[in-house]
Amino acid sequence: MNIKDVLKRPLCEIIDAIEARLSRPRLRIIKTLYVNFRCFPLRNAVKFPILIYGRFNILRLGRIRIEAPRIYHGMIRFGQFTNKTQCPTRIVNSGTIVFSGDCAVWGGVLLELGSGAELTIGEHSLLGENVRFMLRRKCVIGKYARIAFDSQFMDSDFHYMLNIEDGTVKNCTSFIEIGAYNWIGNRTTVKKGTVTPDYTIVAAPNAMLSKDYTKICSPFPILAGCPAKQIASGYRRVFNIQTERDLTESFKNDTGFITCDLSDNIDDFCNNHPKP
């Protein structure tokens, strides 16, 4: 490396930092004020538990509750990351949205709830860019869930169908329940009646879930396909940030795989928080 490259490198790093800061969505002060004081009692609203970033369209705010042991500043953040979307975050809520703890809702997310519908999002969960919820009944997202970009959740077919042979009409709506520590890959469609076990991984892209997988899957399953079925089991996503860093550093040597010591605590290896 010559002297020119040495001098250039710090300048490039400074420019990179400036670009990163300027590209981040700005905090929307007026909408942050409105959402907090519209949804929560004064003692909680003044803590500003919800922060709004970037483009944020309120078509109907509805009811938003936080059911957590502690309510604190910025525990729920809307629209802070928009790398994969040009759409605004949108709320069309005629029902109830319940946050069980801290949550990140990235840009372009659609939360559309019909009258009486309920969406419960577990603590430490993340909704990626362009994730869409179109609900008419109920959807529960378990804690530490990761929902990747462009996925969609629909607990209804939205229209009824008549069986002209026997005259029956089935209910077009049924609840959705996503287990704790689920990793839902991008462009997954989750339909009515879907129930997933804890620690489920849904392989991307274009999987379609539509049944109760707790009755047919082995522990720690991987689901894939349309319709989705189990293709493997016994795998866990690594949520532990320090473990991820250590693995990334190890793989810089172009190692095809690393064998870990399973005599160690697997929960500590995969998670940097208590087991649910």
mmCIF file of C-alpha atoms in Angstrom:
data_model
loop_
_atom_site.group_PDB
_atom_site.id
_atom_site.type_symbol
_atom_site.label_atom_id
_atom_site.label_comp_id
_atom_site.label_asym_id
_atom_site.label_seq_id
_atom_site.Cartn_x
_atom_site.Cartn_y
_atom_site.Cartn_z
ATOM 1 C CA MET A 1 0.000 0.000 0.000
ATOM 2 C CA ASN A 2 1.504 3.354 -1.017
ATOM 3 C CA ILE A 3 1.338 6.622 0.925
ATOM 4 C CA LYS A 4 -1.458 7.912 -1.271
ATOM 5 C CA ASP A 5 -3.661 4.966 -0.346
ATOM 6 C CA VAL A 6 -2.842 5.411 3.338
ATOM 7 C CA LEU A 7 -3.907 9.068 3.258
ATOM 8 C CA LYS A 8 -6.984 8.296 1.216
ATOM 9 C CA ARG A 9 -8.304 5.587 3.512
ATOM 10 C CA PRO A 10 -9.289 7.745 6.518
ATOM 11 C CA LEU A 11 -10.981 10.229 4.189
ATOM 12 C CA CYS A 12 -13.012 7.423 2.591
ATOM 13 C CA GLU A 13 -14.032 6.163 6.009
ATOM 14 C CA ILE A 14 -15.188 9.661 6.997
ATOM 15 C CA ILE A 15 -17.183 9.990 3.771
ATOM 16 C CA ASP A 16 -18.713 6.529 4.304
ATOM 17 C CA ALA A 17 -19.823 7.565 7.788
ATOM 18 C CA ILE A 18 -21.347 10.803 6.487
ATOM 19 C CA GLU A 19 -23.191 8.956 3.697
ATOM 20 C CA ALA A 20 -24.556 6.422 6.176
ATOM 21 C CA ARG A 21 -25.823 9.133 8.504
ATOM 22 C CA LEU A 22 -27.405 11.225 5.745
ATOM 23 C CA SER A 23 -29.146 8.197 4.229
ATOM 24 C CA ARG A 24 -30.903 7.206 7.448
ATOM 25 C CA PRO A 25 -34.588 8.109 7.709
ATOM 26 C CA ARG A 26 -35.129 11.154 9.896
ATOM 27 C CA LEU A 27 -37.051 11.066 13.155
ATOM 28 C CA ARG A 28 -40.571 12.425 12.548
ATOM 29 C CA ILE A 29 -41.166 14.527 15.626
ATOM 30 C CA ILE A 30 -44.780 15.542 14.948
ATOM 31 C CA LYS A 31 -45.936 12.001 14.157
ATOM 32 C CA THR A 32 -43.979 10.617 17.124
ATOM 33 C CA LEU A 33 -45.781 13.087 19.383
ATOM 34 C CA TYR A 34 -49.145 12.294 17.833
ATOM 35 C CA VAL A 35 -48.874 8.498 18.045
ATOM 36 C CA ASN A 36 -47.664 8.430 21.644
ATOM 37 C CA PHE A 37 -50.168 10.921 23.045
ATOM 38 C CA ARG A 38 -52.976 9.470 20.937
ATOM 39 C CA CYS A 39 -52.411 5.870 22.082
ATOM 40 C CA PHE A 40 -51.126 5.941 25.659
ATOM 41 C CA PRO A 41 -51.996 7.528 28.998
ATOM 42 C CA LEU A 42 -49.942 10.603 29.825
ATOM 43 C CA ARG A 43 -47.599 8.810 32.262
ATOM 44 C CA ASN A 44 -46.490 6.496 29.429
ATOM 45 C CA ALA A 45 -46.794 8.894 26.505
ATOM 46 C CA VAL A 46 -44.188 11.270 27.982
ATOM 47 C CA LYS A 47 -41.653 8.437 27.855
ATOM 48 C CA PHE A 48 -42.095 8.264 24.056
ATOM 49 C CA PRO A 49 -41.961 4.457 23.818
ATOM 50 C CA ILE A 50 -42.728 4.681 20.082
ATOM 51 C CA LEU A 51 -40.421 6.520 17.698
ATOM 52 C CA ILE A 52 -41.418 7.189 14.086
ATOM 53 C CA TYR A 53 -38.824 7.484 11.314
ATOM 54 C CA GLY A 54 -39.105 8.202 7.609
ATOM 55 C CA ARG A 55 -42.337 8.188 5.647
ATOM 56 C CA PHE A 56 -45.188 7.020 7.837
ATOM 57 C CA ASN A 57 -48.785 7.066 6.649
ATOM 58 C CA ILE A 58 -51.585 6.883 9.208
ATOM 59 C CA LEU A 59 -54.810 5.935 7.466
ATOM 60 C CA ARG A 60 -56.359 4.748 10.738
ATOM 61 C CA LEU A 61 -54.320 4.440 13.912
ATOM 62 C CA GLY A 62 -56.792 2.372 15.930
ATOM 63 C CA ARG A 63 -55.772 0.974 19.294
ATOM 64 C CA ILE A 64 -52.116 0.306 20.153
ATOM 65 C CA ARG A 65 -51.133 -1.154 23.510
ATOM 66 C CA ILE A 66 -47.842 -2.057 25.166
ATOM 67 C CA GLU A 67 -48.090 -4.990 27.568
ATOM 68 C CA ALA A 68 -44.585 -5.170 28.985
ATOM 69 C CA PRO A 69 -43.103 -5.123 32.497
ATOM 70 C CA ARG A 70 -41.345 -1.858 31.721
ATOM 71 C CA ILE A 71 -42.151 0.914 29.252
ATOM 72 C CA TYR A 72 -39.197 3.029 28.160
ATOM 73 C CA HIS A 73 -38.076 5.513 25.517
ATOM 74 C CA GLY A 74 -37.729 4.178 21.970
ATOM 75 C CA MET A 75 -38.606 0.564 22.739
ATOM 76 C CA ILE A 76 -40.654 0.394 19.524
ATOM 77 C CA ARG A 77 -39.220 1.964 16.376
ATOM 78 C CA PHE A 78 -41.043 2.319 13.076
ATOM 79 C CA GLY A 79 -39.278 2.872 9.762
ATOM 80 C CA GLN A 80 -35.710 3.218 10.980
ATOM 81 C CA PHE A 81 -34.302 1.053 8.160
ATOM 82 C CA THR A 82 -35.404 1.325 4.526
ATOM 83 C CA ASN A 83 -32.632 -0.368 2.549
ATOM 84 C CA LYS A 84 -35.007 -2.574 0.537
ATOM 85 C CA THR A 85 -38.078 -0.395 0.145
ATOM 86 C CA GLN A 86 -39.282 2.877 -1.301
ATOM 87 C CA CYS A 87 -42.741 2.510 0.256
ATOM 88 C CA PRO A 88 -43.884 4.360 3.366
ATOM 89 C CA THR A 89 -44.773 2.473 6.524
ATOM 90 C CA ARG A 90 -48.576 2.313 6.693
ATOM 91 C CA ILE A 91 -51.125 1.683 9.449
ATOM 92 C CA VAL A 92 -54.765 0.963 8.630
ATOM 93 C CA ASN A 93 -55.893 -0.295 12.009
ATOM 94 C CA SER A 94 -59.523 -0.841 12.943
ATOM 95 C CA GLY A 95 -58.517 -3.420 15.549
ATOM 96 C CA THR A 96 -55.814 -3.676 18.220
ATOM 97 C CA ILE A 97 -52.038 -3.936 17.941
ATOM 98 C CA VAL A 98 -50.308 -5.224 21.081
ATOM 99 C CA PHE A 99 -46.550 -5.025 21.650
ATOM 100 C CA SER A 100 -45.251 -7.380 24.359
ATOM 101 C CA GLY A 101 -41.901 -5.601 24.550
ATOM 102 C CA ASP A 102 -39.321 -3.920 22.359
ATOM 103 C CA CYS A 103 -39.762 -4.303 18.618
ATOM 104 C CA ALA A 104 -38.263 -3.023 15.359
ATOM 105 C CA VAL A 105 -40.691 -2.355 12.506
ATOM 106 C CA TRP A 106 -38.664 -1.471 9.427
ATOM 107 C CA GLY A 107 -39.727 0.676 6.489
ATOM 108 C CA GLY A 108 -42.562 -0.168 4.120
ATOM 109 C CA VAL A 109 -44.414 -2.395 6.595
ATOM 110 C CA LEU A 110 -48.211 -2.512 6.230
ATOM 111 C CA LEU A 111 -50.324 -3.138 9.344
ATOM 112 C CA GLU A 112 -53.900 -3.550 8.098
ATOM 113 C CA LEU A 113 -56.361 -4.797 10.703
ATOM 114 C CA GLY A 114 -60.102 -5.122 10.218
ATOM 115 C CA SER A 115 -62.677 -4.371 12.874
ATOM 116 C CA GLY A 116 -62.083 -6.530 15.947
ATOM 117 C CA ALA A 117 -58.823 -8.001 14.614
ATOM 118 C CA GLU A 118 -55.797 -8.298 16.881
ATOM 119 C CA LEU A 119 -52.068 -8.473 16.195
ATOM 120 C CA THR A 120 -49.762 -9.372 19.095
ATOM 121 C CA ILE A 121 -46.015 -9.011 18.551
ATOM 122 C CA GLY A 122 -43.627 -10.634 21.023
ATOM 123 C CA GLU A 123 -40.681 -8.923 22.668
ATOM 124 C CA HIS A 124 -37.417 -8.500 20.759
ATOM 125 C CA SER A 125 -39.111 -9.209 17.409
ATOM 126 C CA LEU A 126 -38.268 -7.680 14.052
ATOM 127 C CA LEU A 127 -40.483 -7.001 11.035
ATOM 128 C CA GLY A 128 -38.374 -6.473 7.910
ATOM 129 C CA GLU A 129 -38.990 -4.108 5.028
ATOM 130 C CA ASN A 130 -42.274 -4.449 3.128
ATOM 131 C CA VAL A 131 -43.708 -7.065 5.490
ATOM 132 C CA ARG A 132 -47.505 -6.954 5.223
ATOM 133 C CA PHE A 133 -50.137 -7.962 7.768
ATOM 134 C CA MET A 134 -53.701 -8.137 6.427
ATOM 135 C CA LEU A 135 -55.773 -9.425 9.316
ATOM 136 C CA ARG A 136 -59.443 -9.941 10.026
ATOM 137 C CA ARG A 137 -59.221 -12.083 13.182
ATOM 138 C CA LYS A 138 -56.001 -12.701 15.117
ATOM 139 C CA CYS A 139 -52.273 -13.168 14.609
ATOM 140 C CA VAL A 140 -49.678 -13.809 17.332
ATOM 141 C CA ILE A 141 -45.952 -13.405 16.638
ATOM 142 C CA GLY A 142 -43.729 -15.092 19.238
ATOM 143 C CA LYS A 143 -40.829 -13.390 20.959
ATOM 144 C CA TYR A 144 -37.482 -13.024 19.184
ATOM 145 C CA ALA A 145 -39.144 -13.721 15.819
ATOM 146 C CA ARG A 146 -37.434 -12.425 12.675
ATOM 147 C CA ILE A 147 -39.735 -11.771 9.708
ATOM 148 C CA ALA A 148 -37.681 -11.087 6.582
ATOM 149 C CA PHE A 149 -38.544 -8.580 3.868
ATOM 150 C CA ASP A 150 -41.509 -8.911 1.482
ATOM 151 C CA SER A 151 -43.280 -11.542 3.582
ATOM 152 C CA GLN A 152 -47.057 -11.381 4.061
ATOM 153 C CA PHE A 153 -49.530 -12.615 6.666
ATOM 154 C CA MET A 154 -53.221 -13.124 5.885
ATOM 155 C CA ASP A 155 -55.557 -14.774 8.373
ATOM 156 C CA SER A 156 -58.440 -14.705 5.922
ATOM 157 C CA ASP A 157 -59.280 -15.626 2.344
ATOM 158 C CA PHE A 158 -61.460 -12.470 2.482
ATOM 159 C CA HIS A 159 -64.293 -14.146 0.547
ATOM 160 C CA TYR A 160 -66.545 -17.143 1.161
ATOM 161 C CA MET A 161 -66.982 -20.047 -1.207
ATOM 162 C CA LEU A 162 -70.039 -22.258 -1.637
ATOM 163 C CA ASN A 163 -69.618 -25.980 -2.285
ATOM 164 C CA ILE A 164 -72.313 -26.499 -4.919
ATOM 165 C CA GLU A 165 -72.333 -30.267 -4.328
ATOM 166 C CA ASP A 166 -73.215 -30.348 -0.621
ATOM 167 C CA GLY A 167 -74.200 -26.722 0.020
ATOM 168 C CA THR A 168 -71.522 -26.070 2.675
ATOM 169 C CA VAL A 169 -69.669 -22.821 3.253
ATOM 170 C CA LYS A 170 -66.461 -22.921 5.285
ATOM 171 C CA ASN A 171 -65.186 -20.126 7.497
ATOM 172 C CA CYS A 172 -62.772 -18.075 5.429
ATOM 173 C CA THR A 173 -60.914 -16.785 8.502
ATOM 174 C CA SER A 174 -58.682 -18.509 11.070
ATOM 175 C CA PHE A 175 -55.961 -17.401 13.495
ATOM 176 C CA ILE A 176 -52.206 -17.434 12.867
ATOM 177 C CA GLU A 177 -49.651 -18.248 15.555
ATOM 178 C CA ILE A 178 -45.899 -17.948 14.948
ATOM 179 C CA GLY A 179 -43.726 -19.563 17.628
ATOM 180 C CA ALA A 180 -40.868 -17.991 19.561
ATOM 181 C CA TYR A 181 -37.455 -17.695 17.906
ATOM 182 C CA ASN A 182 -38.909 -18.233 14.436
ATOM 183 C CA TRP A 183 -36.936 -17.069 11.413
ATOM 184 C CA ILE A 184 -39.299 -16.445 8.502
ATOM 185 C CA GLY A 185 -37.353 -16.097 5.237
ATOM 186 C CA ASN A 186 -38.060 -13.355 2.723
ATOM 187 C CA ARG A 187 -41.136 -13.491 0.486
ATOM 188 C CA THR A 188 -42.893 -16.041 2.670
ATOM 189 C CA THR A 189 -46.686 -16.114 2.588
ATOM 190 C CA VAL A 190 -48.364 -17.121 5.859
ATOM 191 C CA LYS A 191 -52.035 -17.974 5.439
ATOM 192 C CA LYS A 192 -54.944 -18.589 7.798
ATOM 193 C CA GLY A 193 -54.635 -21.496 10.200
ATOM 194 C CA THR A 194 -50.831 -21.465 10.267
ATOM 195 C CA VAL A 195 -49.204 -22.508 13.540
ATOM 196 C CA THR A 196 -45.438 -22.976 13.786
ATOM 197 C CA PRO A 197 -43.353 -24.530 16.582
ATOM 198 C CA ASP A 198 -40.748 -22.546 18.482
ATOM 199 C CA TYR A 199 -37.377 -22.311 16.692
ATOM 200 C CA THR A 200 -38.852 -22.868 13.230
ATOM 201 C CA ILE A 201 -36.806 -21.720 10.224
ATOM 202 C CA VAL A 202 -38.642 -20.995 6.967
ATOM 203 C CA ALA A 203 -36.285 -21.141 3.988
ATOM 204 C CA ALA A 204 -36.465 -18.291 1.474
ATOM 205 C CA PRO A 205 -37.863 -17.404 -0.943
ATOM 206 C CA ASN A 206 -41.539 -17.969 -1.787
ATOM 207 C CA ALA A 207 -42.539 -20.481 0.882
ATOM 208 C CA MET A 208 -46.264 -20.715 1.625
ATOM 209 C CA LEU A 209 -47.438 -21.811 5.094
ATOM 210 C CA SER A 210 -51.052 -22.852 5.614
ATOM 211 C CA LYS A 211 -51.382 -25.487 8.375
ATOM 212 C CA ASP A 212 -50.590 -26.406 11.966
ATOM 213 C CA TYR A 213 -46.963 -27.526 11.751
ATOM 214 C CA THR A 214 -46.726 -28.253 15.473
ATOM 215 C CA LYS A 215 -48.560 -31.532 14.803
ATOM 216 C CA ILE A 216 -46.330 -32.800 12.003
ATOM 217 C CA CYS A 217 -42.822 -31.390 12.512
ATOM 218 C CA SER A 218 -39.786 -32.626 14.394
ATOM 219 C CA PRO A 219 -38.060 -30.272 16.879
ATOM 220 C CA PHE A 220 -36.180 -27.321 15.366
ATOM 221 C CA PRO A 221 -37.598 -27.765 11.839
ATOM 222 C CA ILE A 222 -36.736 -26.122 8.540
ATOM 223 C CA LEU A 223 -39.766 -25.571 6.289
ATOM 224 C CA ALA A 224 -39.670 -24.791 2.584
ATOM 225 C CA GLY A 225 -41.784 -24.945 -0.537
ATOM 226 C CA CYS A 226 -45.272 -24.067 -1.737
ATOM 227 C CA PRO A 227 -47.073 -25.476 0.139
ATOM 228 C CA ALA A 228 -44.387 -25.639 2.818
ATOM 229 C CA LYS A 229 -43.223 -28.934 4.253
ATOM 230 C CA GLN A 230 -40.414 -29.971 6.563
ATOM 231 C CA ILE A 231 -37.157 -30.486 4.687
ATOM 232 C CA ALA A 232 -34.841 -30.828 7.697
ATOM 233 C CA SER A 233 -34.821 -30.660 11.480
ATOM 234 C CA GLY A 234 -32.389 -30.135 14.315
ATOM 235 C CA TYR A 235 -31.214 -26.669 13.188
ATOM 236 C CA ARG A 236 -31.222 -23.460 15.214
ATOM 237 C CA ARG A 237 -30.622 -19.936 14.098
ATOM 238 C CA VAL A 238 -27.720 -18.212 15.872
ATOM 239 C CA PHE A 239 -29.125 -15.072 17.518
ATOM 240 C CA ASN A 240 -26.085 -14.440 19.715
ATOM 241 C CA ILE A 241 -24.348 -11.386 18.248
ATOM 242 C CA GLN A 242 -20.938 -12.241 19.693
ATOM 243 C CA THR A 243 -21.150 -15.803 18.359
ATOM 244 C CA GLU A 244 -22.005 -14.426 14.901
ATOM 245 C CA ARG A 245 -18.959 -12.165 15.017
ATOM 246 C CA ASP A 246 -16.715 -15.040 16.061
ATOM 247 C CA LEU A 247 -18.049 -17.253 13.267
ATOM 248 C CA THR A 248 -17.632 -14.505 10.674
ATOM 249 C CA GLU A 249 -14.016 -14.044 11.743
ATOM 250 C CA SER A 250 -13.390 -17.796 11.538
ATOM 251 C CA PHE A 251 -14.878 -18.061 8.057
ATOM 252 C CA LYS A 252 -12.479 -15.414 6.734
ATOM 253 C CA ASN A 253 -10.063 -18.301 6.286
ATOM 254 C CA ASP A 254 -12.418 -19.783 3.647
ATOM 255 C CA THR A 255 -13.316 -22.683 5.917
ATOM 256 C CA GLY A 256 -16.190 -24.709 4.453
ATOM 257 C CA PHE A 257 -17.642 -25.434 7.867
ATOM 258 C CA ILE A 258 -16.780 -25.238 11.535
ATOM 259 C CA THR A 259 -17.416 -28.016 14.018
ATOM 260 C CA CYS A 260 -18.613 -26.682 17.349
ATOM 261 C CA ASP A 261 -18.226 -28.349 20.726
ATOM 262 C CA LEU A 262 -21.753 -29.543 21.534
ATOM 263 C CA SER A 263 -20.730 -30.212 25.133
ATOM 264 C CA ASP A 264 -20.990 -26.454 25.613
ATOM 265 C CA ASN A 265 -24.336 -24.862 26.394
ATOM 266 C CA ILE A 266 -26.184 -24.663 23.072
ATOM 267 C CA ASP A 267 -28.538 -21.977 24.384
ATOM 268 C CA ASP A 268 -25.585 -19.744 25.274
ATOM 269 C CA PHE A 269 -24.054 -20.391 21.853
ATOM 270 C CA CYS A 270 -27.233 -19.536 19.926
ATOM 271 C CA ASN A 271 -28.833 -16.956 22.208
ATOM 272 C CA ASN A 272 -27.557 -14.085 24.305
ATOM 273 C CA HIS A 273 -30.736 -14.058 26.373
ATOM 274 C CA PRO A 274 -32.624 -16.590 28.502
ATOM 275 C CA LYS A 275 -34.324 -19.562 26.911
ATOM 276 C CA PRO A 276 -38.115 -19.002 26.595
#
